[in-house]
CSV table of C-alpha atoms in Angstrom, one decimal:
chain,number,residue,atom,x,y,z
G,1,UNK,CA,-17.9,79.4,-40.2
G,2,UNK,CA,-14.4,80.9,-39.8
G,3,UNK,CA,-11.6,78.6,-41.1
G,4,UNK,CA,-8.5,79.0,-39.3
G,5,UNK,CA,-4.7,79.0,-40.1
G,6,UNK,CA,-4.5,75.9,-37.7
G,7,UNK,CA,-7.0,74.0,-38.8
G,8,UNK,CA,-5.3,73.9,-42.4
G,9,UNK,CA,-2.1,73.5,-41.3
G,10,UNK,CA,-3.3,70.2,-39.0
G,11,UNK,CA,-5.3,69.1,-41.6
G,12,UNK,CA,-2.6,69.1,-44.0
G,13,UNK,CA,-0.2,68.1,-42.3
G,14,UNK,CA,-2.9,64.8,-41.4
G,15,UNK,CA,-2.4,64.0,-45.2
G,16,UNK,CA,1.1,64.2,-45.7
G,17,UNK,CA,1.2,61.8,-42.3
G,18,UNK,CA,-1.1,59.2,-44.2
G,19,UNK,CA,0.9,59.3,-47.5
G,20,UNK,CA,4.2,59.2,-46.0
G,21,UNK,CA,3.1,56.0,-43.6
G,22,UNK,CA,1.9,54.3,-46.5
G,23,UNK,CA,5.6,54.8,-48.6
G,24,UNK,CA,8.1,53.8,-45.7
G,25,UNK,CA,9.9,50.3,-46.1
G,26,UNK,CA,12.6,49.5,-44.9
G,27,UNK,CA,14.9,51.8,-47.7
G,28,UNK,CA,13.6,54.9,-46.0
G,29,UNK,CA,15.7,56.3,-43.5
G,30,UNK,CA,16.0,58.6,-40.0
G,31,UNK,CA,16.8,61.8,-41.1
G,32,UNK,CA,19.1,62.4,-37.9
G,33,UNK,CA,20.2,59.3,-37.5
G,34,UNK,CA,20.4,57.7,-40.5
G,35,UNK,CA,19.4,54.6,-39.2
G,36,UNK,CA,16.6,52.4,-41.5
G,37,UNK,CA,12.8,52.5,-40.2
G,38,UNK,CA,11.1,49.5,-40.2
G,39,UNK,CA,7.7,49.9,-41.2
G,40,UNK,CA,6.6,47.6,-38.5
G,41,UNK,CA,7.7,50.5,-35.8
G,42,UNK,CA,5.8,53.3,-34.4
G,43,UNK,CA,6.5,56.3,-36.3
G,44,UNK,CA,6.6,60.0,-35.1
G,45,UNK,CA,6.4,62.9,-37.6
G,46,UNK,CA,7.0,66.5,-37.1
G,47,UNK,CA,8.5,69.7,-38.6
G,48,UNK,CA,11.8,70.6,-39.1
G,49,UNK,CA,10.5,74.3,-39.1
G,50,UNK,CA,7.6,75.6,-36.6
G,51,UNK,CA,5.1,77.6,-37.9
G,52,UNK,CA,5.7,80.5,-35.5
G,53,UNK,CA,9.8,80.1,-37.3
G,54,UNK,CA,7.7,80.2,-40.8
G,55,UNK,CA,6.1,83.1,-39.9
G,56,UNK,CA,9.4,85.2,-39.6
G,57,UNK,CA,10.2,84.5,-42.9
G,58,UNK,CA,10.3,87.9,-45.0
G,59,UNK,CA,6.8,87.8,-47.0
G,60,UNK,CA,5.3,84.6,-45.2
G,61,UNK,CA,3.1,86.5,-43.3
G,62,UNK,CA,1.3,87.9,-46.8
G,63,UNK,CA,0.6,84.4,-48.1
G,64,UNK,CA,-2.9,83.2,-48.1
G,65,UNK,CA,-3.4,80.2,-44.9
G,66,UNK,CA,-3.7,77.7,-48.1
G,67,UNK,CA,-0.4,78.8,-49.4
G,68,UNK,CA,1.7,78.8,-46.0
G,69,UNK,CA,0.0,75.4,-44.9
G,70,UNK,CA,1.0,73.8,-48.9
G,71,UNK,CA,4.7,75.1,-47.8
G,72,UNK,CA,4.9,74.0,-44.1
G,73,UNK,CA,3.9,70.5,-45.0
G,74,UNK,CA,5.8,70.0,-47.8
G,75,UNK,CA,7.6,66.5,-47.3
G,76,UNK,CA,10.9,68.5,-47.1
G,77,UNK,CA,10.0,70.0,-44.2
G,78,UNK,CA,8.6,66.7,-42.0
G,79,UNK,CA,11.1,64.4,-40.4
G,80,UNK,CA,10.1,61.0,-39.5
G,81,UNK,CA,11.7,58.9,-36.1
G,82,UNK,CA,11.0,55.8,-34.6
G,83,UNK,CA,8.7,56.4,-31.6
G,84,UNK,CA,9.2,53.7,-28.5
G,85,UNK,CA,7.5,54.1,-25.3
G,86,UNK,CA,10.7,55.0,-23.2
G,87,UNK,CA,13.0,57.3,-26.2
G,88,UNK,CA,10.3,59.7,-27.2
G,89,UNK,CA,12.0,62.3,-29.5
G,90,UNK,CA,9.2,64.8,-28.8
G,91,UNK,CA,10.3,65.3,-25.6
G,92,UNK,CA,14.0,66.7,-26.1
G,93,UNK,CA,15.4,68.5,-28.8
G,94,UNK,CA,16.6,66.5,-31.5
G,95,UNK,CA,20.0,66.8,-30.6
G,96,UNK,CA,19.6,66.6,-27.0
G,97,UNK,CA,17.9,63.2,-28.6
G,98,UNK,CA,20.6,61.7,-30.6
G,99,UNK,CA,23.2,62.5,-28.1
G,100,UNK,CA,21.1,60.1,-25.2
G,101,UNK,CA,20.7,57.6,-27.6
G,102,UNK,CA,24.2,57.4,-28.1
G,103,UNK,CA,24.4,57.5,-23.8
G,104,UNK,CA,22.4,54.8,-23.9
G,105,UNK,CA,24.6,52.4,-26.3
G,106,UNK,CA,27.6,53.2,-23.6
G,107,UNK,CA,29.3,55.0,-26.8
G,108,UNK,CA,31.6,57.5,-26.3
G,109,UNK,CA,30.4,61.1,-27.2
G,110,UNK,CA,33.9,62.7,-28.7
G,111,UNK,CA,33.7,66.5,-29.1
G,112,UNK,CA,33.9,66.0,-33.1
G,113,UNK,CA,30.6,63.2,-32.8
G,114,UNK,CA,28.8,66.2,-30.8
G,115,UNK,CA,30.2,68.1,-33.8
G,116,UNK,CA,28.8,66.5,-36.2
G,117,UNK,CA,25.0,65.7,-34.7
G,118,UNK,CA,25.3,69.7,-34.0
G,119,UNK,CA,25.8,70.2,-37.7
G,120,UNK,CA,23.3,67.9,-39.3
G,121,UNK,CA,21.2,69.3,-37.7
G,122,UNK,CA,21.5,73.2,-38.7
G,123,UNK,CA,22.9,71.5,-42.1
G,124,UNK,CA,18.6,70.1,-42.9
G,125,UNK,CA,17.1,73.2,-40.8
G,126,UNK,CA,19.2,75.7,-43.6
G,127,UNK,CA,18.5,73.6,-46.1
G,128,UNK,CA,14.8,73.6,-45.7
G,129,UNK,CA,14.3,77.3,-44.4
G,130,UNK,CA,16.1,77.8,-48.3
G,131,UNK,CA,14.0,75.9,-49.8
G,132,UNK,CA,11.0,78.0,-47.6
G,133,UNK,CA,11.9,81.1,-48.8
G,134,UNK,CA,12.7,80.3,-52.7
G,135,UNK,CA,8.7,79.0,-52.3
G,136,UNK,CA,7.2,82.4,-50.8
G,137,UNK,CA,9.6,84.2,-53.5
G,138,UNK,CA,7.6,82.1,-55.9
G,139,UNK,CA,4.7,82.6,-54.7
G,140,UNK,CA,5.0,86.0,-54.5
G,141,UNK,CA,6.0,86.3,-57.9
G,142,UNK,CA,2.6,85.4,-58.8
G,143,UNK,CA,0.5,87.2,-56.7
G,144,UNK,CA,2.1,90.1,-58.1
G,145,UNK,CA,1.6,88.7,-62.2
């Protein structure tokens, strides 16, 4: 039987749910909103960046399914957000997410708070499509050894 790209990837990415879930308390935070999670919540995870945005990555492509699924579910590359029935993150963009929930709380969205959602969030996408790429280099590196 075939094994597929997807099926590693969800499978993986099933494990790193479960270990995660077991370490939150109360310590570990939002990564957008920088708010604690209580452990007592329901949690969402997902990836910072897709697989189909992996893929573009120069060299990803070449990797063994193993390899590319070890990278896309690294922990730096999953975010974690409180789930509740009426603000599902899934459904907007992240920003489009943060910048309701700040509707919501009657606060007032100032240019430079827009600013600053916008940022953090290229800010983590950069800073995990880095860390991406400095893993395929080293992979790479020894597939070629």
């Amino acid at each position: 039987m075939k094994t597929y790209i997807s099926d590693i990837y969800e499978r993986d990415f099933y494990e790193v749910k479960k270990s995660l879930e077991k370490e939150i308390n109360t310590q570990y935070l939002n990564l957008y909103t920088g708010n604690h999670i209580d452990p007592s919540q329901s949690l969402h995870f997902e990836h910072i960046v897709s697989m189909d945005d992996f893929l573009c990555l120069y060299n990803a492509a070449i990797l063994s399914p193993e390899t590319q699924s070890r990278i896309l579910n690294h922990r730096k590359n999953i975010k974690c957000n409180v789930i509740t029935p009426e603000k599902n993150t899934s459904r907007f963009s992240i920003v489009n997410w943060v910048l309701k929930k700040l509707e919501r709380k009657n606060a007032i969205i100032t240019p430079e708070k827009k600013g600053n959602v916008l940022y953090n969030e290229w800010k983590l996408r950069n800073d995990t499509l880095d860390f991406m790429e400095t893993e395929i280099q080293k992979e790479i590196t020894i597939l070629s050894n």
